[in-house]
GROMACS .gro file of C-alpha atoms in nm:
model
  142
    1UNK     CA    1   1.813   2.951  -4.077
    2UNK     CA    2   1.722   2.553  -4.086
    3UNK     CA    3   1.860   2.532  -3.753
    4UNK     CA    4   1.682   2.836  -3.603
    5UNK     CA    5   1.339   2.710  -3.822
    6UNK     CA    6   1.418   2.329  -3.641
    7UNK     CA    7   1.439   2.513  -3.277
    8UNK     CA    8   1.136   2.676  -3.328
    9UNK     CA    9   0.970   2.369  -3.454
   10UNK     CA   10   1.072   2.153  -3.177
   11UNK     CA   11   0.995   2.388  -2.880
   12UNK     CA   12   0.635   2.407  -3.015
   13UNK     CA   13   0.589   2.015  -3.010
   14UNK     CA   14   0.753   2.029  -2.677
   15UNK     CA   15   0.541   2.229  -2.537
   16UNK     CA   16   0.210   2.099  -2.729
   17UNK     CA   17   0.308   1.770  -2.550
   18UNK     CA   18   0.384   1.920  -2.232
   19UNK     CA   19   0.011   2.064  -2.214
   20UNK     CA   20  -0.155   1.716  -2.272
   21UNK     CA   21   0.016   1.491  -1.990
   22UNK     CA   22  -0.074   1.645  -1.665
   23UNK     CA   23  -0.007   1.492  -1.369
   24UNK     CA   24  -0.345   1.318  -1.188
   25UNK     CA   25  -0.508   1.253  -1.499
   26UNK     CA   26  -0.568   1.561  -1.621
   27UNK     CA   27  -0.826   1.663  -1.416
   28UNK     CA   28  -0.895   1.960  -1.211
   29UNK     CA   29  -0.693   1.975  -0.885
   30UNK     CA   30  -0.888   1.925  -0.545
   31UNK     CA   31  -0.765   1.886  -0.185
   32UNK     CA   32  -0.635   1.549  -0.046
   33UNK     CA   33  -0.941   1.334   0.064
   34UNK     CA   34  -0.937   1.375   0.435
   35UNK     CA   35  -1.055   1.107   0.669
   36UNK     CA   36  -1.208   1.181   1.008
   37UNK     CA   37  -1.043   0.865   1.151
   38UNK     CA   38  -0.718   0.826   1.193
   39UNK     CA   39  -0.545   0.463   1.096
   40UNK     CA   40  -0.437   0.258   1.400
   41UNK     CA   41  -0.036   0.239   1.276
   42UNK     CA   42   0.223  -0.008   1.412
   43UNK     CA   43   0.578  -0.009   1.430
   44UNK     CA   44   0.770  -0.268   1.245
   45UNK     CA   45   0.921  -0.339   1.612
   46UNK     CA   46   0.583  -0.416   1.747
   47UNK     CA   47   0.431  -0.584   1.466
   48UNK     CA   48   0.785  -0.805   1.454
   49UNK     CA   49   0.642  -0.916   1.826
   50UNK     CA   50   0.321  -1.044   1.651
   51UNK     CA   51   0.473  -1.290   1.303
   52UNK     CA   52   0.366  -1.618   1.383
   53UNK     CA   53   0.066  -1.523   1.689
   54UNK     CA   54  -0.259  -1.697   1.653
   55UNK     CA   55  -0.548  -1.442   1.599
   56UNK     CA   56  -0.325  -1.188   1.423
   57UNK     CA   57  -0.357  -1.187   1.019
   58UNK     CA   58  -0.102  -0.981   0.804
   59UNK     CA   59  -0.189  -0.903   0.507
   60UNK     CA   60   0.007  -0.771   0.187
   61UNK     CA   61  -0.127  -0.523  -0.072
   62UNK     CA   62   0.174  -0.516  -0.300
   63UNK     CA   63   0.169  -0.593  -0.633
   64UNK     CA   64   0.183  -0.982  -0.714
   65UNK     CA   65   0.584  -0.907  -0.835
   66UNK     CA   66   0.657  -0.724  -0.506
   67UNK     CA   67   0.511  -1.031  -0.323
   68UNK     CA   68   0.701  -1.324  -0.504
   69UNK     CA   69   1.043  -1.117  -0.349
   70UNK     CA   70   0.940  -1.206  -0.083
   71UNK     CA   71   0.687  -1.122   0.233
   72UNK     CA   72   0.630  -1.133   0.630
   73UNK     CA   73   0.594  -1.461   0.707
   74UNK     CA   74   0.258  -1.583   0.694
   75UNK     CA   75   0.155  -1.259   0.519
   76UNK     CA   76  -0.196  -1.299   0.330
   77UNK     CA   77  -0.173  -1.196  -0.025
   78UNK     CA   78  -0.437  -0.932  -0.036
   79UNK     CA   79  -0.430  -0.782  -0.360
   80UNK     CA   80  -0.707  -0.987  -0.510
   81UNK     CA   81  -1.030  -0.920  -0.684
   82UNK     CA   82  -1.239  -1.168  -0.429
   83UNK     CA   83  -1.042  -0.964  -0.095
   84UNK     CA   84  -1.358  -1.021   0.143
   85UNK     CA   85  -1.301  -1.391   0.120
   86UNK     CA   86  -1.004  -1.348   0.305
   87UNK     CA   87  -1.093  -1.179   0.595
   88UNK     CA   88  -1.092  -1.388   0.922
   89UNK     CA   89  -1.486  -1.421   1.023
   90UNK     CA   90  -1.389  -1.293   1.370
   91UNK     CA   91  -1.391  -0.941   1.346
   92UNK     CA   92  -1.223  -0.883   1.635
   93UNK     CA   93  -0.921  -1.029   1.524
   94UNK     CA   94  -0.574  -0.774   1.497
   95UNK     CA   95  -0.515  -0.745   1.113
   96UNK     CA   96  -0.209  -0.577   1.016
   97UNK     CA   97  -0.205  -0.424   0.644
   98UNK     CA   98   0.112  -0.345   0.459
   99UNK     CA   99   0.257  -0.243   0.108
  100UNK     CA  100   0.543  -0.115   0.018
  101UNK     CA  101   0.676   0.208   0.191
  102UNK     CA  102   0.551   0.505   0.349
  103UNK     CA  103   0.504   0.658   0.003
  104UNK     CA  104   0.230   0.387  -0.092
  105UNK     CA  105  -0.090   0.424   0.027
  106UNK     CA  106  -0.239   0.059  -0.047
  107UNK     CA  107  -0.243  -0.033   0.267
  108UNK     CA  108  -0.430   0.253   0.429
  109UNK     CA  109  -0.648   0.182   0.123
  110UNK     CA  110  -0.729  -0.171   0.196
  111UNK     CA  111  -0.718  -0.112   0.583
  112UNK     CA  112  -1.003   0.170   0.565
  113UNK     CA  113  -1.227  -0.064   0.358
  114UNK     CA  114  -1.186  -0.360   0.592
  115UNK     CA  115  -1.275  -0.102   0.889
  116UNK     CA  116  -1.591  -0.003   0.708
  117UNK     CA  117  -1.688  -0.364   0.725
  118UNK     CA  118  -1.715  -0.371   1.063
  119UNK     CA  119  -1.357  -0.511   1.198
  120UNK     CA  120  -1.261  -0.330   1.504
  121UNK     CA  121  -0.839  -0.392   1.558
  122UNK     CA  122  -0.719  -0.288   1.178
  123UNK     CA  123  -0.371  -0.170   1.197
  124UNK     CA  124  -0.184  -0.052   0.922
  125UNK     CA  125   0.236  -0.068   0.884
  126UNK     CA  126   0.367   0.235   0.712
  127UNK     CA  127   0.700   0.121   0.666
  128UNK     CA  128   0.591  -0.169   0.441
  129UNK     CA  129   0.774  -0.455   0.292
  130UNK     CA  130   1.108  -0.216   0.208
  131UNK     CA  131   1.138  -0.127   0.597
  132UNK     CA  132   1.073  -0.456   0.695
  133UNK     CA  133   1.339  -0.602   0.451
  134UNK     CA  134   1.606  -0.286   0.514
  135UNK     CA  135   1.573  -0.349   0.901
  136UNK     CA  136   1.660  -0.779   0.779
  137UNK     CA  137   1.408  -0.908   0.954
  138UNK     CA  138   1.316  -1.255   0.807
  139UNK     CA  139   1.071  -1.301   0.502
  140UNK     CA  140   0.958  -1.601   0.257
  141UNK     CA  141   0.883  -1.656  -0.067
  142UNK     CA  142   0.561  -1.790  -0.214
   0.00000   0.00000   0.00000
């Protein structure tokens, strides 16, 4: 009887719990934001051809223990409070924004915001810093 009684009590805190932690915040579900402009990606192959050009920024919007594993060289660390500061003054320059895989969306994040400031050749690396590292091309450390 204790046993059954213990059963009982535990599948009712199991499922009190269950009802408090939804996924999202708890709030009501809604579609995926959709954006009428499509991100300019790049290929890790092409954006290999530009490490190291002058005119073309990368910048990184990992998290600051992502980064000190290490990042494209000359990568920008863009995950800052004061981001604007960053931001070459010609906005015509090619800025390339990474995170860390296709399942993180920082980049696209940080890339959309820097297009609605008026830069015109944003492009944004879906495979991230985990592509770039699987496929060992070279990186450095801060």
């Amino acid at each position: 009887m204790n046993k059954v009684l213990g059963i009982i009590i535990l599948t009712f805190c199991l499922t009190a719990l269950s009802t408090s932690s939804f996924a999202g915040g708890g709030s009501e579900m809604a579609p995926a934001k959709y954006y009428e402009n499509r991100l300019n990606t790049i290929t890790m192959m092409e954006a290999d051809t530009l490490v190291g050009k002058e005119g073309v920024y990368f910048f990184d919007v990992n998290t600051l223990e992502l980064w000190a594993e290490g990042f494209i060289p000359g990568a920008i660390y863009f995950n800052v409070k004061d981001w604007k500061t960053l931001l070459p003054k010609n906005k015509d320059s090619v800025m390339i924004f990474y995170c860390a895989n296709r399942l993180c969306n920082a980049s696209e994040i940080a890339a959309r915001a820097v297009t609605k400031l008026g830069y015109t050749k944003i492009r944004q690396m879906p495979d991230g810093i985990y592509g770039w590292r699987l496929s060992n091309r070279m990186t450095e450390k801060p």
